[in-house]
Short mmCIF file of C-alpha atoms and ligand atoms in Angstrom, two decimals:
data_model
loop_
_atom_site.label_atom_id
_atom_site.label_comp_id
_atom_site.label_asym_id
_atom_site.label_seq_id
_atom_site.Cartn_x
_atom_site.Cartn_y
_atom_site.Cartn_z
CA UNK A 217 -57.04 -56.33 5.15
CA UNK A 218 -54.13 -54.83 7.20
CA UNK A 219 -50.92 -56.92 6.08
CA UNK A 220 -48.11 -57.71 8.77
CA UNK A 221 -45.57 -54.59 8.61
CA UNK A 222 -41.98 -54.29 8.69
CA UNK A 223 -41.99 -51.35 12.38
CA UNK A 224 -39.87 -52.75 15.20
CA UNK A 225 -42.90 -53.77 17.71
CA UNK A 226 -44.22 -55.76 15.25
CA UNK A 227 -43.67 -59.13 17.26
CA UNK A 228 -47.23 -59.77 19.06
CA UNK A 229 -49.30 -58.83 16.28
CA UNK A 230 -50.54 -61.21 13.78
CA UNK A 231 -51.70 -58.10 11.41
CA UNK A 232 -49.97 -54.78 11.30
CA UNK A 233 -51.84 -51.30 11.59
CA UNK A 234 -53.98 -50.80 8.76
CA UNK A 235 -53.93 -47.86 6.11
CA UNK A 236 -55.52 -45.48 7.93
CA UNK A 237 -53.67 -45.77 11.28
CA UNK A 238 -50.48 -45.15 9.59
CA UNK A 239 -51.39 -42.25 7.41
CA UNK A 240 -53.55 -41.23 11.02
CA UNK A 241 -50.16 -42.28 13.19
CA UNK A 242 -47.69 -40.90 11.65
CA UNK A 243 -44.76 -38.48 12.33
CA UNK A 244 -42.39 -38.80 9.77
CA UNK A 245 -43.50 -36.05 7.60
CA UNK A 246 -43.20 -33.38 10.59
CA UNK A 247 -40.19 -35.30 12.86
CA UNK A 248 -37.20 -36.16 10.15
CA UNK A 249 -35.77 -32.73 10.67
CA UNK A 250 -34.64 -34.10 13.95
CA UNK A 251 -32.84 -36.89 11.83
CA UNK A 252 -29.00 -34.70 12.67
CA UNK A 253 -29.98 -35.46 16.48
CA UNK A 254 -31.36 -38.30 16.50
CA UNK A 255 -27.98 -39.86 14.20
CA UNK A 256 -25.83 -37.96 17.04
CA UNK A 257 -28.60 -39.50 19.39
CA UNK A 258 -27.65 -43.06 18.37
CA UNK A 259 -23.98 -43.03 17.81
CA UNK A 260 -23.47 -40.94 21.60
CA UNK A 261 -26.00 -44.70 22.84
CA UNK A 262 -23.75 -47.11 20.79
CA UNK A 263 -20.24 -45.68 21.92
CA UNK A 264 -21.19 -45.94 25.97
CA UNK A 265 -22.80 -49.33 24.56
CA UNK A 266 -18.75 -50.03 23.55
CA UNK A 267 -17.74 -48.70 26.52
CA UNK A 268 -19.15 -50.89 29.06
CA UNK A 269 -19.18 -53.48 27.44
CA UNK A 270 -22.56 -54.64 25.64
CA UNK A 271 -21.71 -54.05 21.75
CA UNK A 272 -17.75 -54.59 20.09
CA UNK A 273 -15.47 -51.80 19.52
CA UNK A 274 -16.61 -53.48 15.79
CA UNK A 275 -19.81 -53.20 16.38
CA UNK A 276 -19.61 -50.00 17.32
CA UNK A 277 -17.97 -48.70 14.42
CA UNK A 278 -19.77 -50.35 12.04
CA UNK A 279 -22.88 -48.20 13.72
CA UNK A 280 -21.06 -45.38 13.39
CA UNK A 281 -20.17 -45.57 9.61
CA UNK A 282 -23.78 -47.14 8.60
CA UNK A 283 -25.00 -43.32 10.60
CA UNK A 284 -22.68 -41.17 9.11
CA UNK A 285 -23.54 -42.83 5.82
CA UNK A 286 -27.52 -42.14 6.20
CA UNK A 287 -27.06 -38.77 7.36
CA UNK A 288 -25.56 -37.81 4.09
CA UNK A 289 -28.08 -39.05 2.57
CA UNK A 290 -30.05 -37.02 4.42
CA UNK A 291 -28.41 -34.75 3.65
CA UNK A 292 -28.46 -35.03 -0.15
CA UNK A 293 -32.03 -35.14 -0.33
CA UNK A 294 -31.56 -38.79 -1.61
CA UNK A 295 -32.50 -40.77 1.37
CA UNK A 296 -36.24 -41.55 0.96
CA UNK A 297 -38.30 -41.27 3.77
CA UNK A 298 -41.30 -43.82 4.63
CA UNK A 299 -44.10 -42.77 6.39
CA UNK A 300 -44.98 -46.52 7.23
CA UNK A 301 -41.87 -46.42 9.78
CA UNK A 302 -43.76 -44.02 11.42
CA UNK A 303 -41.03 -41.63 12.94
CA UNK A 304 -37.71 -40.75 11.82
CA UNK A 305 -36.66 -42.67 14.70
CA UNK A 306 -37.67 -45.93 12.94
CA UNK A 307 -37.07 -44.74 9.57
CA UNK A 308 -33.07 -44.25 10.58
CA UNK A 309 -32.71 -47.90 12.70
CA UNK A 310 -34.74 -49.82 9.50
CA UNK A 311 -32.82 -48.26 6.90
CA UNK A 312 -29.63 -48.96 8.77
CA UNK A 313 -30.86 -52.18 9.87
CA UNK A 314 -30.51 -53.24 6.12
CA UNK A 315 -27.36 -51.96 6.02
CA UNK A 316 -25.28 -52.49 8.83
CA UNK A 317 -26.29 -56.46 10.93
CA UNK A 318 -25.31 -54.98 13.85
CA UNK A 319 -27.48 -52.31 13.80
CA UNK A 320 -30.03 -55.38 15.25
CA UNK A 321 -28.49 -54.31 18.61
CA UNK A 322 -28.92 -50.48 18.81
CA UNK A 323 -31.68 -50.02 20.72
CA UNK A 324 -30.64 -51.82 23.58
CA UNK A 325 -30.97 -50.22 26.95
CA UNK A 326 -33.34 -47.61 25.15
CA UNK A 327 -36.92 -46.53 23.69
CA UNK A 328 -37.92 -44.11 21.81
CA UNK A 329 -39.39 -42.57 24.71
CA UNK A 330 -36.40 -41.45 25.82
CA UNK A 331 -35.07 -41.52 22.29
CA UNK A 332 -36.90 -38.41 21.57
CA UNK A 333 -37.35 -36.45 24.71
CA UNK A 334 -33.49 -36.95 23.67
CA UNK A 335 -33.56 -35.24 20.23
CA UNK A 336 -35.54 -32.78 20.97
CA UNK A 337 -33.09 -31.55 24.09
CA UNK A 338 -30.93 -31.40 21.58
CA UNK A 339 -33.19 -29.88 18.86
CA UNK A 340 -33.80 -27.03 22.13
CA UNK A 341 -30.86 -26.28 22.77
CA UNK A 342 -29.18 -25.40 18.95
CA UNK A 343 -33.06 -23.76 18.06
CA UNK A 344 -33.15 -21.30 21.29
CA UNK A 345 -28.77 -20.70 21.24
CA UNK A 346 -30.25 -19.65 17.16
CA UNK A 347 -33.17 -17.75 18.22
CA UNK A 348 -31.14 -16.07 20.67
CA UNK A 349 -28.17 -14.33 18.27
CA UNK A 350 -30.68 -13.46 15.89
CA UNK A 351 -32.35 -11.30 18.75
CA UNK A 352 -28.58 -9.91 19.11
CA UNK A 353 -28.76 -9.59 15.55
CA UNK A 354 -32.37 -7.65 15.49
CA UNK A 355 -30.96 -5.59 18.54
CA UNK A 356 -27.57 -4.24 16.45
CA UNK A 357 -29.71 -3.34 13.82
CA UNK A 358 -31.19 -0.77 17.12
CA UNK A 359 -28.43 0.54 17.90
CA UNK A 360 -27.42 1.69 14.80
CA UNK A 361 -31.05 3.40 14.21
CA UNK A 362 -31.04 4.67 18.17
CA UNK A 363 -27.30 6.14 17.42
CA UNK A 364 -28.22 7.23 14.20
CA UNK A 365 -31.51 9.42 15.06
CA UNK A 366 -29.85 9.53 18.97
CA UNK A 367 -30.18 13.58 18.77
CA UNK A 368 -34.29 13.06 17.36
CA UNK A 369 -36.87 14.32 20.03
CA UNK A 370 -40.45 12.82 20.46
CA UNK A 371 -43.86 12.92 22.09
CA UNK A 372 -43.63 9.64 24.29
CA UNK A 373 -47.64 8.70 24.38
CA UNK A 374 -49.89 7.30 27.25
CA UNK A 375 -53.22 5.50 26.74
CA UNK A 376 -51.62 6.92 22.89
CA UNK A 377 -52.06 10.83 24.20
CA UNK A 378 -48.73 12.90 24.12
CA UNK A 379 -47.83 12.90 27.17
CA UNK A 380 -43.73 13.65 28.05
CA UNK A 381 -40.70 14.26 25.26
CA UNK A 382 -38.64 11.47 24.52
CA UNK A 383 -35.44 11.19 22.93
CA UNK A 384 -36.99 8.73 20.25
CA UNK A 385 -33.36 7.45 21.04
CA UNK A 386 -35.04 6.49 24.67
CA UNK A 387 -37.94 5.05 22.35
CA UNK A 388 -36.11 2.75 20.52
CA UNK A 389 -33.99 1.29 23.94
CA UNK A 390 -37.24 0.30 25.98
CA UNK A 391 -37.60 -2.09 22.82
CA UNK A 392 -33.74 -3.23 23.38
CA UNK A 393 -34.67 -4.56 26.71
CA UNK A 394 -37.54 -6.29 25.67
CA UNK A 395 -35.35 -8.22 23.22
CA UNK A 396 -33.15 -7.99 25.63
CA UNK A 397 -35.34 -10.32 28.10
CA UNK A 398 -36.11 -12.43 24.98
CA UNK A 399 -32.58 -13.78 24.38
CA UNK A 400 -32.69 -13.96 28.59
CA UNK A 401 -35.79 -16.61 28.08
CA UNK A 402 -33.71 -18.18 24.97
CA UNK A 403 -30.83 -19.20 27.96
CA UNK A 404 -32.73 -20.03 29.80
CA UNK A 405 -34.78 -22.91 27.55
CA UNK A 406 -31.03 -23.61 26.59
CA UNK A 407 -29.74 -24.49 29.94
CA UNK A 408 -33.16 -25.84 30.95
CA UNK A 409 -32.97 -28.79 27.83
CA UNK A 410 -29.19 -29.11 28.75
CA UNK A 411 -30.34 -32.69 30.70
CA UNK A 412 -30.00 -36.14 29.07
CA UNK A 413 -32.52 -38.15 29.15
CA UNK A 414 -30.79 -41.42 27.48
CA UNK A 415 -30.49 -44.27 30.14
CA UNK A 416 -34.76 -43.02 30.97
CA UNK A 417 -35.90 -46.02 28.97
CA UNK A 418 -40.05 -46.51 28.29
CA UNK A 419 -40.47 -45.78 32.13
CA UNK A 420 -38.41 -47.85 34.36
CA UNK A 421 -35.01 -47.01 32.87
CA UNK A 422 -32.83 -50.38 32.76
CA UNK A 423 -31.51 -53.62 34.07
CA UNK A 424 -28.47 -53.73 32.03
CA UNK A 425 -25.60 -52.12 32.96
CA UNK A 426 -24.77 -48.91 30.60
CA UNK A 427 -23.40 -45.34 31.21
CA UNK A 428 -25.84 -42.56 31.37
CA UNK A 429 -23.04 -39.92 32.68
CA UNK A 430 -21.05 -41.23 29.69
CA UNK A 431 -23.42 -40.31 26.47
CA UNK A 432 -24.38 -37.47 28.74
CA UNK A 433 -21.03 -35.95 28.62
CA UNK A 434 -21.03 -37.77 24.46
CA UNK A 435 -23.71 -35.24 23.66
CA UNK A 436 -22.41 -32.20 25.24
CA UNK A 437 -25.30 -32.43 28.22
CA UNK A 438 -22.24 -31.28 31.13
CA UNK A 439 -22.47 -27.76 33.32
CA UNK A 440 -20.07 -25.16 33.05
CA UNK A 441 -17.12 -27.29 34.35
CA UNK A 442 -17.77 -30.00 31.64
CA UNK A 443 -19.93 -32.32 34.84
CA UNK A 444 -22.54 -33.90 32.57
CA UNK A 445 -25.69 -33.66 33.85
CA UNK A 446 -28.99 -36.66 33.47
CA UNK A 447 -32.47 -35.89 34.47
CA UNK A 448 -32.99 -37.82 37.75
CA UNK A 449 -36.42 -39.68 37.55
CA UNK A 450 -36.88 -41.76 34.46
CA UNK A 451 -40.70 -41.46 35.03
CA UNK A 452 -40.15 -37.95 35.00
CA UNK A 453 -38.31 -37.93 31.76
CA UNK A 454 -40.66 -39.78 29.71
CA UNK A 455 -42.97 -37.52 30.61
CA UNK A 456 -41.76 -34.20 30.73
CA UNK A 457 -42.99 -31.23 28.34
CA UNK A 458 -41.71 -28.55 29.78
CA UNK A 459 -39.01 -27.20 28.20
CA UNK A 460 -41.10 -27.78 24.69
CA UNK A 461 -43.71 -24.93 27.43
CA UNK A 462 -40.71 -22.63 27.98
CA UNK A 463 -39.52 -21.92 24.06
CA UNK A 464 -43.67 -22.07 23.23
CA UNK A 465 -43.27 -19.17 25.83
CA UNK A 466 -40.38 -17.32 25.06
CA UNK A 467 -41.61 -17.46 21.06
CA UNK A 468 -44.88 -16.31 22.28
CA UNK A 469 -43.43 -13.92 24.88
CA UNK A 470 -40.53 -12.30 21.59
CA UNK A 471 -44.13 -12.18 19.40
CA UNK A 472 -45.82 -10.05 21.82
CA UNK A 473 -42.71 -7.80 21.76
CA UNK A 474 -42.75 -7.88 17.74
CA UNK A 475 -46.51 -7.20 17.99
CA UNK A 476 -46.14 -4.38 20.03
CA UNK A 477 -42.87 -2.67 18.16
CA UNK A 478 -44.96 -3.25 15.04
CA UNK A 479 -47.93 -1.49 16.45
CA UNK A 480 -45.87 1.79 16.77
CA UNK A 481 -44.41 0.97 13.55
CA UNK A 482 -47.88 1.68 11.73
CA UNK A 483 -48.82 3.95 14.13
CA UNK A 484 -45.58 6.31 13.16
CA UNK A 485 -45.40 5.24 8.87
CA UNK A 486 -49.09 6.79 8.89
CA UNK A 487 -49.86 10.24 7.87
CA UNK A 488 -50.75 11.61 10.50
CA UNK A 489 -48.34 10.44 12.52
CA UNK A 490 -45.25 10.93 9.39
CA UNK A 491 -42.86 10.53 11.96
CA UNK A 492 -41.05 7.06 10.25
CA UNK A 493 -40.92 6.23 6.44
CA UNK A 494 -40.17 2.06 6.84
CA UNK A 495 -38.31 0.76 4.02
CA UNK A 496 -39.89 -0.18 0.19
CA UNK A 497 -39.13 -3.52 0.74
CA UNK A 498 -40.50 -4.32 3.30
CA UNK A 499 -43.46 -2.99 2.38
CA UNK A 500 -45.83 -3.49 -0.63
CA UNK A 501 -48.45 -1.67 -2.48
CA UNK A 502 -52.57 -1.70 -3.25
CA UNK A 503 -53.86 -4.42 -6.61
CA UNK A 504 -56.48 -1.36 -6.49
CA UNK A 505 -54.56 2.16 -4.77
CA UNK A 506 -52.44 3.07 -6.49
CA UNK A 507 -51.09 5.58 -4.22
CA UNK A 508 -50.28 3.10 -1.68
CA UNK A 509 -47.38 2.29 1.16
CA UNK A 510 -48.76 -1.12 4.11
CA UNK A 511 -46.78 -1.36 6.41
CA UNK A 512 -47.43 -5.36 5.90
CA UNK A 513 -43.80 -6.25 7.52
CA UNK A 514 -45.26 -4.60 10.81
CA UNK A 515 -49.03 -6.25 10.32
CA UNK A 516 -47.03 -9.52 10.02
CA UNK A 517 -45.49 -9.08 13.18
CA UNK A 518 -47.83 -8.29 14.70
CA UNK A 519 -50.45 -11.13 13.13
CA UNK A 520 -48.20 -13.87 14.12
CA UNK A 521 -47.95 -13.24 17.83
CA UNK A 522 -51.33 -14.72 17.61
CA UNK A 523 -49.85 -17.79 15.33
CA UNK A 524 -46.75 -18.04 18.69
CA UNK A 525 -49.42 -17.52 21.20
CA UNK A 526 -51.85 -20.83 19.91
CA UNK A 527 -49.29 -23.24 19.63
CA UNK A 528 -47.85 -22.31 23.75
CA UNK A 529 -51.52 -23.34 24.40
CA UNK A 530 -51.80 -25.92 22.03
CA UNK A 531 -48.80 -27.57 24.65
CA UNK A 532 -50.39 -26.34 27.61
CA UNK A 533 -53.75 -28.28 26.35
CA UNK A 534 -51.62 -31.07 24.91
CA UNK A 535 -50.34 -31.83 28.90
CA UNK A 536 -52.87 -30.59 31.03
CA UNK A 537 -54.49 -33.91 32.95
CA UNK A 538 -52.29 -36.62 31.38
CA UNK A 539 -51.39 -38.83 33.39
CA UNK A 540 -47.97 -40.10 33.37
CA UNK A 541 -45.52 -41.14 31.17
CA UNK A 542 -45.50 -40.92 27.52
CA UNK A 543 -48.91 -41.33 25.67
CA UNK A 544 -48.91 -41.36 22.15
CA UNK A 545 -50.93 -38.03 22.29
CA UNK A 546 -46.99 -36.45 22.76
CA UNK A 547 -46.33 -37.41 19.44
CA UNK A 548 -47.97 -33.73 18.69
CA UNK A 549 -46.14 -31.68 20.75
CA UNK A 550 -43.30 -30.88 17.87
CA UNK A 551 -45.54 -28.96 15.14
CA UNK A 552 -46.36 -26.31 17.63
CA UNK A 553 -42.43 -26.25 19.02
CA UNK A 554 -40.90 -26.18 15.08
CA UNK A 555 -43.79 -24.06 14.40
CA UNK A 556 -43.12 -21.47 16.67
CA UNK A 557 -39.18 -21.58 16.05
CA UNK A 558 -39.48 -21.31 12.57
CA UNK A 559 -41.36 -18.58 12.47
CA UNK A 560 -39.72 -17.16 15.46
CA UNK A 561 -36.14 -17.19 13.34
CA UNK A 562 -38.17 -15.38 10.26
CA UNK A 563 -39.29 -12.76 12.25
CA UNK A 564 -36.93 -11.81 14.36
CA UNK A 565 -34.98 -11.15 10.29
CA UNK A 566 -37.94 -8.71 8.94
CA UNK A 567 -38.20 -6.77 12.29
CA UNK A 568 -34.02 -6.57 11.80
CA UNK A 569 -34.30 -5.71 8.07
CA UNK A 570 -37.27 -3.58 9.00
CA UNK A 571 -35.78 -1.07 11.69
CA UNK A 572 -32.34 -0.96 9.53
CA UNK A 573 -34.24 0.79 6.45
CA UNK A 574 -36.02 3.01 8.47
CA UNK A 575 -35.76 6.62 8.31
CA UNK A 576 -36.84 9.11 10.82
CA UNK A 577 -38.28 12.12 9.50
CA UNK A 578 -36.50 15.16 11.64
CA UNK A 579 -38.95 17.48 10.77
CA UNK A 580 -42.20 16.26 11.49
CA UNK A 581 -40.84 14.81 15.01
CA UNK A 582 -39.69 18.37 15.24
CA UNK A 583 -43.13 19.58 15.10
CA UNK A 584 -44.83 17.21 17.47
CA UNK A 585 -42.67 18.06 20.36
CA UNK A 586 -42.83 21.57 20.18
CA UNK A 587 -46.65 21.15 21.85
CA UNK A 588 -45.42 23.23 25.07
CA UNK A 589 -48.64 20.90 26.61
CA UNK A 590 -45.83 17.92 26.86
CA UNK A 591 -43.92 20.08 29.82
CA UNK A 592 -47.15 20.89 31.85
CA UNK A 593 -45.76 18.09 34.20
CA UNK A 594 -42.15 20.03 34.40
CA UNK A 595 -44.09 23.20 35.22
CA UNK A 596 -46.04 20.95 38.18
CA UNK A 597 -42.52 20.53 39.68
CA UNK A 598 -41.65 23.90 39.36
CA UNK A 599 -43.66 25.34 41.75
CA UNK A 600 -43.40 21.99 44.28
CA UNK A 601 -39.90 23.58 43.61
CA UNK A 602 -40.78 26.63 45.38
CA UNK A 603 -42.75 25.11 48.13
CA UNK A 604 -45.94 23.92 46.34
CA UNK A 605 -47.69 20.25 47.66
CA UNK A 606 -47.19 17.94 44.07
CA UNK A 607 -50.64 17.69 44.52
CA UNK A 608 -51.79 21.48 44.61
CA UNK A 609 -49.60 21.87 42.12
CA UNK A 610 -51.04 19.62 39.48
CA UNK A 611 -54.52 21.03 40.09
CA UNK A 612 -52.67 25.09 39.88
CA UNK A 613 -51.06 23.45 36.33
CA UNK A 614 -54.85 22.39 35.31
CA UNK A 615 -56.51 25.21 35.90
CA UNK A 616 -53.51 26.88 33.80
CA UNK A 617 -53.83 25.06 30.52
CA UNK A 618 -57.85 25.30 31.16
CA UNK A 619 -56.77 29.26 30.64
CA UNK A 620 -55.44 28.89 27.72
CA UNK A 621 -57.38 26.85 26.31
CA UNK A 622 -59.91 29.08 26.76
CA UNK A 623 -57.72 31.34 25.42
CA UNK A 624 -57.09 29.41 22.39
CA UNK A 625 -53.18 30.04 22.48
CA UNK A 626 -50.43 27.76 23.71
CA UNK A 627 -49.49 27.28 27.18
CA UNK A 628 -46.44 29.26 26.51
CA UNK A 629 -48.10 32.09 25.09
CA UNK A 630 -49.81 32.81 27.93
CA UNK A 631 -48.72 35.91 30.26
CA UNK A 632 -46.80 35.64 33.48
CA UNK A 633 -49.69 37.62 35.28
CA UNK A 634 -52.10 35.06 33.41
CA UNK A 635 -50.17 32.11 35.32
CA UNK A 636 -50.16 34.38 39.07
CA UNK A 637 -54.16 35.39 38.53
CA UNK A 638 -53.91 30.73 39.33
CA UNK A 639 -51.53 30.22 41.35
CA UNK A 640 -48.93 33.00 43.62
CA UNK A 641 -45.83 31.01 43.51
CA UNK A 642 -45.48 31.22 39.52
CA UNK A 643 -42.37 33.28 39.67
CA UNK A 644 -41.49 35.52 36.28
CA UNK A 645 -39.15 32.49 35.41
CA UNK A 646 -41.79 30.02 34.79
CA UNK A 647 -41.36 30.22 30.96
CA UNK A 648 -38.05 29.06 31.41
CA UNK A 649 -39.91 25.66 32.42
CA UNK A 650 -41.09 25.37 28.44
CA UNK A 651 -36.94 25.54 27.08
CA UNK A 652 -36.98 22.12 25.56
CA UNK A 653 -33.32 21.29 25.78
CA UNK A 654 -33.41 22.37 29.56
CA UNK A 655 -36.11 20.07 30.40
CA UNK A 656 -34.78 17.31 29.27
CA UNK A 657 -31.38 17.86 30.38
CA UNK A 658 -32.74 18.06 34.08
CA UNK A 659 -33.96 14.22 33.47
CA UNK A 660 -30.92 12.97 35.06
CA UNK A 661 -31.49 10.29 36.81
CA UNK A 662 -30.39 6.17 35.61
CA UNK A 663 -33.44 4.76 33.03
CA UNK A 664 -34.93 8.66 32.57
CA UNK A 665 -34.64 9.77 29.00
CA UNK A 666 -32.05 12.98 29.21
CA UNK A 667 -29.21 13.63 26.73
CA UNK A 668 -26.72 12.23 29.23
CA UNK A 669 -28.16 9.38 30.62
CA UNK A 670 -29.69 8.19 26.77
CA UNK A 671 -25.60 8.62 25.89
CA UNK A 672 -25.03 6.07 28.51
CA UNK A 673 -27.42 3.42 27.60
CA UNK A 674 -26.29 3.67 24.01
CA UNK A 675 -22.82 3.00 25.59
CA UNK A 676 -24.50 0.25 27.71
CA UNK A 677 -25.60 -1.25 24.58
CA UNK A 678 -22.75 -0.33 22.17
CA UNK A 679 -20.36 -2.78 24.56
CA UNK A 680 -22.80 -5.37 25.61
CA UNK A 681 -23.33 -5.66 21.78
CA UNK A 682 -20.50 -4.09 20.95
CA UNK A 683 -21.92 -4.09 17.08
N1 LIG B 891 -42.87 -40.66 17.32
C1 LIG B 891 -43.09 -40.75 18.76
C2 LIG B 891 -42.77 -39.07 19.53
O1 LIG B 891 -42.85 -38.30 18.65
C3 LIG B 891 -41.89 -41.16 19.63
C4 LIG B 891 -42.13 -41.68 20.21
C5 LIG B 891 -42.48 -42.81 20.71
N2 LIG B 891 -43.18 -44.04 21.67
C6 LIG B 891 -43.93 -45.31 21.84
N3 LIG B 891 -43.75 -45.22 22.88
N4 LIG B 891 -44.78 -45.19 20.74
O2 LIG B 891 -43.81 -39.18 20.68
#
């Protein structure tokens, strides 16, 4: 039989929840990690209550002292969490009430609905800043790699078929751009989270004379000029989970990028490619085949991206069709974002470690890029410079490729007479097209893989990341 319980809302109930219900509805097993934010939130709230005269300064000080002691116990691991008290908020409030009589006034003009929204916004600001910083660290490892093997050329691929030559650095700097957008998305999350919910109450604010701006300022919900930012609609505030979705989306997109970088690295480390050797520290062997060295860090980076997408999907499904405002469903919003944070953080560290220890096989890269067919497009451009329309030039070079295939020779092994039979605009200098160094130097425009451009980009990143 259910007994009256110690929960804060027990007044209108004659019996407490069933043991099964308590086990079913508790969230402290996962939201205890919000404790530090819950405590700073309560300190700011009680400071505001004292400022407007709803509690005395002595009561505020007693509450602060009690909360500091609880935080110290939580950090020391000696605080006893009780699932019967549902969540992090009620655990802390209950512990405080047992120590400090003034704690009975702490929840004045506040609901767990605006409280949890506040805790989470504080958490998002910290989590997103942390992930943005880890992205920067991974970018620095990438930059070091691009600089170390800056002059190595590899074939660039489309459709996983050799396409055109690029500096390896150009390929690595493509990843750099991807990661940079990821960091930008985490910065956006910080800006989105930066509005204080406190004062929205359960749904409709409060009749008590509170000062929302004071609390917002105390918690750092301020704009660039230090002006407080408070949310503008109490109903939206307690119902809104957009920042959860934005954060999970930023993690999921970063995960997509992990998976694409990982796919390249897995190919590059295969015997078939052999462009790169991944660090032993981030690979594993086979329990059966003694010769194996498997690129597990990359495979897991790719695999975990599925999990990050799943978390985003959970949040979208959780909030879809939910009537305003707060519904208990929303308690399920935390496990996916916590998991997205944990997994994205460790993925970024592993990516950094994998890149830092990766060795480029220069011989293999040079072999692969020496294929003159990679410069077939340059040969078409050569005809264009001699006045031939591009479509006609493309067709003519296609016929040259076919001719070489027929004679089982490389493109640059055909004679000038051979190619002139295909198109009369081929001059004796056509063969110069296959000078790889010259070909790369001709790619001069912004964003292109020419040596000057790559150097410029490397300098740009060096400045931006200042390693
Ligand atoms: N543990 C709850 C959650 O995470 C806190 C808010 C509870 N509000 C309520 N009205 N029951 O959503």
